[in-house]
mmCIF file of N, CA and C in Angstrom:
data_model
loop_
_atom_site.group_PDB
_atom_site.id
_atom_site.type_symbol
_atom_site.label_atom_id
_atom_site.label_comp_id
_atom_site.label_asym_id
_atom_site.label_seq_id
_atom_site.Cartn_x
_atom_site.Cartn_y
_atom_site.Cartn_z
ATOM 1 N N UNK A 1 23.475 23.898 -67.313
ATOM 2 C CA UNK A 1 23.010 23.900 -65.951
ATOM 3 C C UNK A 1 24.171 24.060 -64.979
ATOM 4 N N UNK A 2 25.091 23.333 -65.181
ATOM 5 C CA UNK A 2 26.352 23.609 -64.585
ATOM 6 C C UNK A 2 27.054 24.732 -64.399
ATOM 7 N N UNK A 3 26.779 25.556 -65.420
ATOM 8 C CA UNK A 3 27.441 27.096 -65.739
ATOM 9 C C UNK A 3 26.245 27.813 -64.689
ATOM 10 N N UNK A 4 24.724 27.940 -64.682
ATOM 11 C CA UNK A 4 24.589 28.850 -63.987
ATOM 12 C C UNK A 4 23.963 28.031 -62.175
ATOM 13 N N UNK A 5 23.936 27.077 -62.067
ATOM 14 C CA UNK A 5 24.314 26.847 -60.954
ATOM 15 C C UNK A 5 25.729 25.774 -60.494
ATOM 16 N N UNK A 6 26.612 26.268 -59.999
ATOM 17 C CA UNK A 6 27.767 25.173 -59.878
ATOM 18 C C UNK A 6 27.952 24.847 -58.325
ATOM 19 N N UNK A 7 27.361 25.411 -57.681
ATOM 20 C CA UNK A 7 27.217 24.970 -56.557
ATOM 21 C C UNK A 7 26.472 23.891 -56.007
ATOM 22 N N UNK A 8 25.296 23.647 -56.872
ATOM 23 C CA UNK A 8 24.049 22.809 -56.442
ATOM 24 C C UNK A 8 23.998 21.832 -57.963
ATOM 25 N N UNK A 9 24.655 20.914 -57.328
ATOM 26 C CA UNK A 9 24.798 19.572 -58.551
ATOM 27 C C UNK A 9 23.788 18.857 -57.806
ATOM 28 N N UNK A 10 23.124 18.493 -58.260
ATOM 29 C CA UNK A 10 22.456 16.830 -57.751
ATOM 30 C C UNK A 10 22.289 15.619 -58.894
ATOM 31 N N UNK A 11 22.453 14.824 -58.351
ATOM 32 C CA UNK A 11 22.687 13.794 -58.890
ATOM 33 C C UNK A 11 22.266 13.641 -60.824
ATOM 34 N N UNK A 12 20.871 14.250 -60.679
ATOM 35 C CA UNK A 12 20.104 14.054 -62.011
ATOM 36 C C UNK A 12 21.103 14.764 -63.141
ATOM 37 N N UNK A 13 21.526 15.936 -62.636
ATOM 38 C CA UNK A 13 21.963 17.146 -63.034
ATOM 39 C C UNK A 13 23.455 16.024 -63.686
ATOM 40 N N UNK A 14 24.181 15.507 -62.989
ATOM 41 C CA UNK A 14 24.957 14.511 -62.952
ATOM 42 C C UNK A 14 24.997 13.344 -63.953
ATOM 43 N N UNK A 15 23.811 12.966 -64.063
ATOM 44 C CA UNK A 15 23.408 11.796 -64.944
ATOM 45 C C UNK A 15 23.219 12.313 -66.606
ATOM 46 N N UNK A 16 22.895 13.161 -66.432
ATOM 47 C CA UNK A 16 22.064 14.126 -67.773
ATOM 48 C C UNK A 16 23.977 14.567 -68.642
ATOM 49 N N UNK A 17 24.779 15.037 -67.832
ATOM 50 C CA UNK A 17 25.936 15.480 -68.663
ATOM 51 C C UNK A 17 26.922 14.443 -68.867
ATOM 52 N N UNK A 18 26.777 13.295 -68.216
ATOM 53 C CA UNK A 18 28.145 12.118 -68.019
ATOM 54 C C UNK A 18 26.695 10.998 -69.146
ATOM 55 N N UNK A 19 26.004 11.345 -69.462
ATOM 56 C CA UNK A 19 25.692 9.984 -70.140
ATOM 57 C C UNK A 19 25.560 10.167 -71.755
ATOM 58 N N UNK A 20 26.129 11.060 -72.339
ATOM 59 C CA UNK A 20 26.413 10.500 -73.184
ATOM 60 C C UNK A 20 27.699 9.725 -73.478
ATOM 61 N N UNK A 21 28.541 10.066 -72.423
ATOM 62 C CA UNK A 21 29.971 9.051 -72.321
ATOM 63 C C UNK A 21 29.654 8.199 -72.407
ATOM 64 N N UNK A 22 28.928 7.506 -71.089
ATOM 65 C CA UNK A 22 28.523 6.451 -70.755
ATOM 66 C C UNK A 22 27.644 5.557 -71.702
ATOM 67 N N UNK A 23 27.305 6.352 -72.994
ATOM 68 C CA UNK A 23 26.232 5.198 -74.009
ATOM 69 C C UNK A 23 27.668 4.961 -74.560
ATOM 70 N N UNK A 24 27.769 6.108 -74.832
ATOM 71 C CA UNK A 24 29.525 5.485 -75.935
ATOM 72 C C UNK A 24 30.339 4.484 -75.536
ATOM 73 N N UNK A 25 30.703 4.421 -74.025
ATOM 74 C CA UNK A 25 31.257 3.678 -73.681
ATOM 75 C C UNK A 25 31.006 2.488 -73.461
ATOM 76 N N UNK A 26 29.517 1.797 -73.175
ATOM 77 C CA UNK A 26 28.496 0.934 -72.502
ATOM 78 C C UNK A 26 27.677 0.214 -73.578
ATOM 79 N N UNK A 27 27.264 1.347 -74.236
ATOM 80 C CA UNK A 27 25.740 1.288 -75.185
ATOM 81 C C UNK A 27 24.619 1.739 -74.511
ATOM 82 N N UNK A 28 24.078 1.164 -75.383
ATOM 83 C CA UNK A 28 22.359 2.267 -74.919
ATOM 84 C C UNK A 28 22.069 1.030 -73.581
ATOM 85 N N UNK A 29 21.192 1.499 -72.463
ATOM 86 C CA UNK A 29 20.753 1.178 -70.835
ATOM 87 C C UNK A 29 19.411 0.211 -71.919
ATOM 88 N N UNK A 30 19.747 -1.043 -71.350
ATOM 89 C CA UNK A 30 18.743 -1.863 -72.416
ATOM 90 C C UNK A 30 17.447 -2.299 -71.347
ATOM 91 N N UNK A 31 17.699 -1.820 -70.318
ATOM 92 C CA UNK A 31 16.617 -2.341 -69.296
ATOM 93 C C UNK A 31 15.104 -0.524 -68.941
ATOM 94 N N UNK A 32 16.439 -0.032 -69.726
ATOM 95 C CA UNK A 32 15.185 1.398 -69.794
ATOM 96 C C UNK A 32 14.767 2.150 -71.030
ATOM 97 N N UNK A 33 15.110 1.024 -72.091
ATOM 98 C CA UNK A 33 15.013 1.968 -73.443
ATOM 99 C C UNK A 33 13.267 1.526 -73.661
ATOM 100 N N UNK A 34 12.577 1.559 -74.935
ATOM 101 C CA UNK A 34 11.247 1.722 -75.436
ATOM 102 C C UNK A 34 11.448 0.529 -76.587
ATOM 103 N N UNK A 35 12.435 0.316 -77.341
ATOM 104 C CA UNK A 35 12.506 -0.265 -78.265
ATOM 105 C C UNK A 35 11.163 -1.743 -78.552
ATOM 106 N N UNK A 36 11.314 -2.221 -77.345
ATOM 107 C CA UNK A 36 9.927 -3.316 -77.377
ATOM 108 C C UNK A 36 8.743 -2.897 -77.600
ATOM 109 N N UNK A 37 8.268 -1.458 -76.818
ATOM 110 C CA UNK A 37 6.991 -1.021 -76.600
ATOM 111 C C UNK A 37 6.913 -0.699 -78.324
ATOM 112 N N UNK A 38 7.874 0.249 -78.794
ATOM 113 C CA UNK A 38 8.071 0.453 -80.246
ATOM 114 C C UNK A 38 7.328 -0.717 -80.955
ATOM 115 N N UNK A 39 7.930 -1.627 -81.304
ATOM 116 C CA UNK A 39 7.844 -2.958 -81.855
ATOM 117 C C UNK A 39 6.412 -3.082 -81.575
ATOM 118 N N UNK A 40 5.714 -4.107 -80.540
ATOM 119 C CA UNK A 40 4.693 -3.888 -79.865
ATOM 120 C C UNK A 40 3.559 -3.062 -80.493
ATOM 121 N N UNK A 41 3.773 -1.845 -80.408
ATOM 122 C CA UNK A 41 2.923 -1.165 -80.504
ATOM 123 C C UNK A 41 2.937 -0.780 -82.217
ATOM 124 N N UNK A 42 3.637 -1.136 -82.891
ATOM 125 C CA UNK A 42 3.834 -1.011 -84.070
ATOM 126 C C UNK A 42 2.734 -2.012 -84.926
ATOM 127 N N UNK A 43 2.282 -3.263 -84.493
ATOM 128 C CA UNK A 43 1.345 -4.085 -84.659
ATOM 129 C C UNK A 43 0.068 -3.372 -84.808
ATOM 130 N N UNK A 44 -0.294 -2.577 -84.082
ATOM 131 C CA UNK A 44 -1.365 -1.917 -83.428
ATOM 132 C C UNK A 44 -1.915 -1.036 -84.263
ATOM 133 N N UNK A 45 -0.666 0.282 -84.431
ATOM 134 C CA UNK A 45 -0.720 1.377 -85.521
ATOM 135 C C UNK A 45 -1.115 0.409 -87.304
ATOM 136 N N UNK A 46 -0.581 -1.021 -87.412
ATOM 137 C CA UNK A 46 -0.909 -1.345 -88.558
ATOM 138 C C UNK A 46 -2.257 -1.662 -88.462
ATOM 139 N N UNK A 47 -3.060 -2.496 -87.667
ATOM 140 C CA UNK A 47 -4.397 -2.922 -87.382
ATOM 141 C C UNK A 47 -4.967 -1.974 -87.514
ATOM 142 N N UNK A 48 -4.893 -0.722 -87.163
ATOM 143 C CA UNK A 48 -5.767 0.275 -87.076
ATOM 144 C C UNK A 48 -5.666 1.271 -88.571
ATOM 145 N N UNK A 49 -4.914 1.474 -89.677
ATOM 146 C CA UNK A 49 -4.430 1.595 -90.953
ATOM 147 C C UNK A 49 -4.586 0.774 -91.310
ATOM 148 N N UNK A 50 -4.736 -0.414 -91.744
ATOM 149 C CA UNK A 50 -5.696 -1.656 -92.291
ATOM 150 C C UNK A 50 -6.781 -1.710 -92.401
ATOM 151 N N UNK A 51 -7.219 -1.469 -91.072
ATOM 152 C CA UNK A 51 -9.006 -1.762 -90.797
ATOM 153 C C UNK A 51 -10.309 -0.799 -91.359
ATOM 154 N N UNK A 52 -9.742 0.271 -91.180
ATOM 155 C CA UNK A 52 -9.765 1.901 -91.550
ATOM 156 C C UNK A 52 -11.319 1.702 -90.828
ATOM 157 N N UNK A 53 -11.582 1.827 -89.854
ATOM 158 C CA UNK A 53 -12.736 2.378 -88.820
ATOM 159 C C UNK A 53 -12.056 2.556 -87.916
ATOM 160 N N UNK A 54 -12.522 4.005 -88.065
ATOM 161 C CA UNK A 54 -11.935 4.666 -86.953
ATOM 162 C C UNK A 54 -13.513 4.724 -86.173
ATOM 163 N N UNK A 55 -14.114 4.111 -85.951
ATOM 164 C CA UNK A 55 -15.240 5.105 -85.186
ATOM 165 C C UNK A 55 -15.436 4.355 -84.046
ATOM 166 N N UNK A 56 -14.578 3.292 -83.287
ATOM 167 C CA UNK A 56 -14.441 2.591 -82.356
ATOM 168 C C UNK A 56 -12.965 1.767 -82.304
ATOM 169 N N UNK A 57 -12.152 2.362 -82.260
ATOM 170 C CA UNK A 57 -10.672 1.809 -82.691
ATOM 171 C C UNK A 57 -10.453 0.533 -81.702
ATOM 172 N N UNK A 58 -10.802 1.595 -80.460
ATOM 173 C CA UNK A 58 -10.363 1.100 -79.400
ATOM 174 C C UNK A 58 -11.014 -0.956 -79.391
ATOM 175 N N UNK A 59 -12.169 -1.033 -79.862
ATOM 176 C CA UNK A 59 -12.783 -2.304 -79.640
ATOM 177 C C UNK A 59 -12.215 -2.991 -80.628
ATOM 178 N N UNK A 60 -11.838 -2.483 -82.092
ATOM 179 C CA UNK A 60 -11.414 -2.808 -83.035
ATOM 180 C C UNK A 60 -9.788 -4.055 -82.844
ATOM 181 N N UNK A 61 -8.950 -2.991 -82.273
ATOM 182 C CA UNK A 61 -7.639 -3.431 -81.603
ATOM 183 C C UNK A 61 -7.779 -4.610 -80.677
ATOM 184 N N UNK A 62 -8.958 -4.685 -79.613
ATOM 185 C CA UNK A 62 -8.960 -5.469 -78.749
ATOM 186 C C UNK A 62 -9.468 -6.753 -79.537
ATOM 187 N N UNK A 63 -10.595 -6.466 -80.216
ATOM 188 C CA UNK A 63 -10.743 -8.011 -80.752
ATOM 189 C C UNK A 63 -9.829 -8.250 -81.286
ATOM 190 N N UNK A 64 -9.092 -7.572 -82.977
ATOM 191 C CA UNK A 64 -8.383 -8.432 -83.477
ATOM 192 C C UNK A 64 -6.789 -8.810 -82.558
ATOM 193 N N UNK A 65 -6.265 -8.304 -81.564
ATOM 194 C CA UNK A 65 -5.497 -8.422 -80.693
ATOM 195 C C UNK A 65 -6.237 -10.351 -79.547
ATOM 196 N N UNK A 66 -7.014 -10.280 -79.418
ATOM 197 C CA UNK A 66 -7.854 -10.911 -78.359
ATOM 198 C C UNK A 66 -7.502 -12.622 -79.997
ATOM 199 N N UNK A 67 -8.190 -12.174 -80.907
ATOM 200 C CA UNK A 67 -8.404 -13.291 -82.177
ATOM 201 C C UNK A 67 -6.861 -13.617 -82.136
ATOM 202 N N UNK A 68 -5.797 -13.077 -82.010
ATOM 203 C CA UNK A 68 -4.506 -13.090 -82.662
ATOM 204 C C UNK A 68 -3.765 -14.181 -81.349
ATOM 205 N N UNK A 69 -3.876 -13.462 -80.338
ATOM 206 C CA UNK A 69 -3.458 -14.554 -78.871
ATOM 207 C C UNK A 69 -4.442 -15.717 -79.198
ATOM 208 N N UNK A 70 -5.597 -15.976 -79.280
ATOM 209 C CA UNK A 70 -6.341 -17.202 -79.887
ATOM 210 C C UNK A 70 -5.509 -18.313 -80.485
ATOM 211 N N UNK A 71 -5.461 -17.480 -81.588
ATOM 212 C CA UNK A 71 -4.913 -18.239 -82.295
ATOM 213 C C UNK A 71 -3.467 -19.358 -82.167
ATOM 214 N N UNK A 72 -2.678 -18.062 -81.768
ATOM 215 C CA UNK A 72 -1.207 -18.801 -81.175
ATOM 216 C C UNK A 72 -1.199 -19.157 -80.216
ATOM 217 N N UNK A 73 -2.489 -19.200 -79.414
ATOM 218 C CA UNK A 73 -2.044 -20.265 -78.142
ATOM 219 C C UNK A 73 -2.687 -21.523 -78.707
ATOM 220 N N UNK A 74 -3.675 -21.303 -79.416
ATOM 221 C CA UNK A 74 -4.297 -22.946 -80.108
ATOM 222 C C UNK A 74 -3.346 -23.566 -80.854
ATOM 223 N N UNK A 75 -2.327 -22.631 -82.124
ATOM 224 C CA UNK A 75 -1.513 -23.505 -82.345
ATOM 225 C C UNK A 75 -0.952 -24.320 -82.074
ATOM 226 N N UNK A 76 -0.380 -23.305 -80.424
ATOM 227 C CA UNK A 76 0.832 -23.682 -80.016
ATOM 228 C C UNK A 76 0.495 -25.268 -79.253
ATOM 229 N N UNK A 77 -1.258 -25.741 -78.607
ATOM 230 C CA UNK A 77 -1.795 -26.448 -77.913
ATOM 231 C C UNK A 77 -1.570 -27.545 -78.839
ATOM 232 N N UNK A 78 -1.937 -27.397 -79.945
ATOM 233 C CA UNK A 78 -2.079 -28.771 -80.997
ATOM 234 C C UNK A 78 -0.604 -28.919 -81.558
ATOM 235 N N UNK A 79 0.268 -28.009 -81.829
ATOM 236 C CA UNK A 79 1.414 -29.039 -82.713
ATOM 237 C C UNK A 79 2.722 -29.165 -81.737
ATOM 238 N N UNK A 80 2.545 -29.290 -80.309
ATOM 239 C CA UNK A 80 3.886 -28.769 -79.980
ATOM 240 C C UNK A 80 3.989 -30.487 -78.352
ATOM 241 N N UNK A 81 2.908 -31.099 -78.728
ATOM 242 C CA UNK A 81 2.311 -32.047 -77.476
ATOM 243 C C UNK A 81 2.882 -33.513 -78.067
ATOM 244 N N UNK A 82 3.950 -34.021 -77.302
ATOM 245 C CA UNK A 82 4.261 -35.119 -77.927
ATOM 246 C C UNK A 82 4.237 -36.321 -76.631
ATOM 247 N N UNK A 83 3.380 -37.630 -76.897
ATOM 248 C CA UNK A 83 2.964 -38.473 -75.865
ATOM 249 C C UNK A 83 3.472 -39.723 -76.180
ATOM 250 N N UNK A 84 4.790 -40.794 -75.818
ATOM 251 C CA UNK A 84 5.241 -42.050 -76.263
ATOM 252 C C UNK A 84 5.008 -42.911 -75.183
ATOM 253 N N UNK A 85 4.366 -44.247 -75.561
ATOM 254 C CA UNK A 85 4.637 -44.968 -74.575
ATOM 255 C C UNK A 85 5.732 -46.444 -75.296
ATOM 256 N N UNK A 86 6.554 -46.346 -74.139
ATOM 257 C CA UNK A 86 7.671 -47.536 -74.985
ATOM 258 C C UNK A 86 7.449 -48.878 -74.315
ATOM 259 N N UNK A 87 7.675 -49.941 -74.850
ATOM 260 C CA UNK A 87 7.470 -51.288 -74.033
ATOM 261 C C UNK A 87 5.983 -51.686 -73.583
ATOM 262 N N UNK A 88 5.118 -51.636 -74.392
ATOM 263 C CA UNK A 88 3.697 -52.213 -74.226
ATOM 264 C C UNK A 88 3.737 -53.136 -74.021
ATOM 265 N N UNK A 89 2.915 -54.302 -73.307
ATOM 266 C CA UNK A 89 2.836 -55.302 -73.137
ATOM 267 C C UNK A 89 1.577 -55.739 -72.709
ATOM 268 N N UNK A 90 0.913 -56.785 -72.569
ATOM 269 C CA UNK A 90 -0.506 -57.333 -72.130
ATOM 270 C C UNK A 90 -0.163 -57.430 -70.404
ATOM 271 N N UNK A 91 -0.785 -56.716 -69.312
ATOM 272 C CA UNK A 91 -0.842 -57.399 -68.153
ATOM 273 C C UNK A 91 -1.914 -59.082 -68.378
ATOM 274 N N UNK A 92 -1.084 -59.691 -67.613
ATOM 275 C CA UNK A 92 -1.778 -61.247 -67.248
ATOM 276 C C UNK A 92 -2.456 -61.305 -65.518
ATOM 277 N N UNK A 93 -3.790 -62.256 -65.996
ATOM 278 C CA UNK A 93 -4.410 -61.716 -64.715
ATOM 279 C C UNK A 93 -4.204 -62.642 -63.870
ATOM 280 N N UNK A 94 -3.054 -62.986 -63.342
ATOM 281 C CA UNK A 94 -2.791 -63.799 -62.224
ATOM 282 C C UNK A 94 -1.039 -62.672 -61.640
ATOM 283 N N UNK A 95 -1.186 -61.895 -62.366
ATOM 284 C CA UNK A 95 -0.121 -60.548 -61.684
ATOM 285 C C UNK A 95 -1.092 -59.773 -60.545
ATOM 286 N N UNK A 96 -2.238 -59.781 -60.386
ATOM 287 C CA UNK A 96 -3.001 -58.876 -59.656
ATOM 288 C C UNK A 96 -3.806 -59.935 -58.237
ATOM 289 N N UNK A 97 -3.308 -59.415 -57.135
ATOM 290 C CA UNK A 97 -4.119 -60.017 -56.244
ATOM 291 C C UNK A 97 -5.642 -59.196 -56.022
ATOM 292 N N UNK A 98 -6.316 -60.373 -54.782
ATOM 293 C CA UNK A 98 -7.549 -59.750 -54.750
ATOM 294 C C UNK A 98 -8.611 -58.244 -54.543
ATOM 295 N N UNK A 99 -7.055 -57.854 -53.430
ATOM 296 C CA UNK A 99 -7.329 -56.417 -53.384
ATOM 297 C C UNK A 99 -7.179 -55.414 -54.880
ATOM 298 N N UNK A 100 -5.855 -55.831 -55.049
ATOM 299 C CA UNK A 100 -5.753 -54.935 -56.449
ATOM 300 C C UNK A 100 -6.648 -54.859 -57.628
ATOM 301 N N UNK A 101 -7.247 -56.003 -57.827
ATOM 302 C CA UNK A 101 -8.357 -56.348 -58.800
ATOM 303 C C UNK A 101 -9.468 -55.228 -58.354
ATOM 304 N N UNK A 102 -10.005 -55.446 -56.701
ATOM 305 C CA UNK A 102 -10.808 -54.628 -56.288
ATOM 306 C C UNK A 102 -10.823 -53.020 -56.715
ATOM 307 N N UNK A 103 -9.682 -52.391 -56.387
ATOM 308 C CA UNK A 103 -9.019 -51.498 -56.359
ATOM 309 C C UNK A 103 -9.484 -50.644 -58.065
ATOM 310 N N UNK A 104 -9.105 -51.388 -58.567
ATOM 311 C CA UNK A 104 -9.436 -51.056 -60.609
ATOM 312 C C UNK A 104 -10.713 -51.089 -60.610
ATOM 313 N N UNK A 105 -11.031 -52.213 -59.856
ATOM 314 C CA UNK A 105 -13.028 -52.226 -60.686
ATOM 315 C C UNK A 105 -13.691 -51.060 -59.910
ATOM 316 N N UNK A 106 -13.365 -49.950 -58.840
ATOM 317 C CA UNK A 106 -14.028 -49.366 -58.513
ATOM 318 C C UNK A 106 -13.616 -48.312 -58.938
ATOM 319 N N UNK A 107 -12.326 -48.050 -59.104
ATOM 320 C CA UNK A 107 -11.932 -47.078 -59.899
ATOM 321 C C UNK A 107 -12.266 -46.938 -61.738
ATOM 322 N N UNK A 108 -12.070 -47.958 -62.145
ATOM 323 C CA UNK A 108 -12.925 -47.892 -63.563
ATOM 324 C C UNK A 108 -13.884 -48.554 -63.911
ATOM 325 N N UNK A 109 -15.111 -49.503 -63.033
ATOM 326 C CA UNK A 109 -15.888 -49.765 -63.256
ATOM 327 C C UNK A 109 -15.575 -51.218 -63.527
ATOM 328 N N UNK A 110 -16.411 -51.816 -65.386
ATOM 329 C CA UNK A 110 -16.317 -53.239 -65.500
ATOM 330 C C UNK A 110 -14.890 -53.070 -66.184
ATOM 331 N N UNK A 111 -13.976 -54.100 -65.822
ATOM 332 C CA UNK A 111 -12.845 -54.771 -67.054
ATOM 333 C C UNK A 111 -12.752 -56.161 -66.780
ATOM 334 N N UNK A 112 -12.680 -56.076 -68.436
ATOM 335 C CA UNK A 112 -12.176 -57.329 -68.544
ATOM 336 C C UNK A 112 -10.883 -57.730 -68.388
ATOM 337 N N UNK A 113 -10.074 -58.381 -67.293
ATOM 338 C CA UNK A 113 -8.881 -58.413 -67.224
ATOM 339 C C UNK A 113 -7.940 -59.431 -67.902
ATOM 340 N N UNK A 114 -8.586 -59.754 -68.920
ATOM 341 C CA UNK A 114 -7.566 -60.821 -70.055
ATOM 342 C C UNK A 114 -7.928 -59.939 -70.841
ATOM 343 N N UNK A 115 -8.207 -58.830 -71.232
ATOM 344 C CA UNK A 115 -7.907 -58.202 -72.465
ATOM 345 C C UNK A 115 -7.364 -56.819 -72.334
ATOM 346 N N UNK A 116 -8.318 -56.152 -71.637
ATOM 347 C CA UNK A 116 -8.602 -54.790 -71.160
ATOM 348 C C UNK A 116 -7.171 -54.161 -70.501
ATOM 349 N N UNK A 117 -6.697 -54.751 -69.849
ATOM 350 C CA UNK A 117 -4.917 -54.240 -69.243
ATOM 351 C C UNK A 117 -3.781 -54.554 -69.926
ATOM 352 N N UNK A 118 -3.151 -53.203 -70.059
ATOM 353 C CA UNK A 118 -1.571 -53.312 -70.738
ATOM 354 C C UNK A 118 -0.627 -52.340 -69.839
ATOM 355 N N UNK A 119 0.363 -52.720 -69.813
ATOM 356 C CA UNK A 119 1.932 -52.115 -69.229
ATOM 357 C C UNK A 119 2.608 -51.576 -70.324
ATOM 358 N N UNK A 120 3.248 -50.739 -69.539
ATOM 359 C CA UNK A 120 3.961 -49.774 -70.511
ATOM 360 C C UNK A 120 5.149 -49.869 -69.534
ATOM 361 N N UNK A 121 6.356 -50.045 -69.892
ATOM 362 C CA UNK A 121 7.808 -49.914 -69.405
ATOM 363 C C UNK A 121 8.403 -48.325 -68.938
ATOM 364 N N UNK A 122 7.751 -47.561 -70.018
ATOM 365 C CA UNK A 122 7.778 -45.756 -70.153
ATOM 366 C C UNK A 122 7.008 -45.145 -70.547
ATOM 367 N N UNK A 123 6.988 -43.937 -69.753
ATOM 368 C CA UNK A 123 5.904 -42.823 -70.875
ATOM 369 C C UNK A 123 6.333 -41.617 -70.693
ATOM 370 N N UNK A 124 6.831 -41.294 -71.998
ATOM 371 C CA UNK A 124 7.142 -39.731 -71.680
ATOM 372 C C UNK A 124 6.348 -38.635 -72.584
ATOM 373 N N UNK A 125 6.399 -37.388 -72.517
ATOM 374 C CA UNK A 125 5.437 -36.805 -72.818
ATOM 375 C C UNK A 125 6.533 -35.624 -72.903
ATOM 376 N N UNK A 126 6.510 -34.777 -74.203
ATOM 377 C CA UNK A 126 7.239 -33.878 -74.358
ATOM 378 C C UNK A 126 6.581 -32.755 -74.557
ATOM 379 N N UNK A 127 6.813 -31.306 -74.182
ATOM 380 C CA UNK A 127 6.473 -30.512 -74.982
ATOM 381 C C UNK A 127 7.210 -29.743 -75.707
ATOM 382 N N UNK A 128 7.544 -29.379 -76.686
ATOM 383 C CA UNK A 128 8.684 -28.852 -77.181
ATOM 384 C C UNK A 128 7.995 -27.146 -77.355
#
């Protein structure tokens, strides 16, 4: 391009002959390559060569795609939830004045307050 116009460079024209330096020198532009979509979409091409109906692919992909996120987000819901409480103890019912007593029974109804209340010092809750 350079040889038959050398007058009229623009930029693209520019980019197209200086980049293969520039991978050599740099590496490959990792914010514009395909390599993920590759990957990605490589899942897809197997589901559909597995399944072998072709006569609705398209619905085919979406469910077992749709079943597959299912799944790993349920995993991920049940084994990854961790809840401690440290320092239990019995509340005693002469810690609570009259309002505060009030306060619980309307918020949870009947308790029994010599049995029914406990303190916890901490509670932490992890998710890993």
């Amino acid at each position: 391009m350079l040889t038959h116009f050398p007058s009229k460079i623009v930029p693209k024209v520019l980019f197209a002959t200086e980049y293969s330096q520039i991978i050599n020198d740099y590496g490959p532009a990792t914010k514009l390559w395909c390599m993920r979509y590759e990957a990605y979409h490589c899942y897809f091409k197997k589901i559909a060569l597995r399944s072998n109906n072709f006569k609705n692919i398209s619905k085919t992909l979406t469910t077992r795609y749709q079943l597959r996120q299912i799944f790993r987000s349920s995993k991920m819901i049940q084994l990854k939830n961790v809840d401690e409480a440290v320092g239990i103890q019995k509340v005693h019912n002469i810690q609570f004045n009259s309002k505060m007593k009030q306060v619980l029974l309307d918020h949870f109804g009947v308790i029994n307050f010599a049995q029914d209340l406990i303190q916890c010092k901490k509670y932490s809750y992890k998710k890993c």
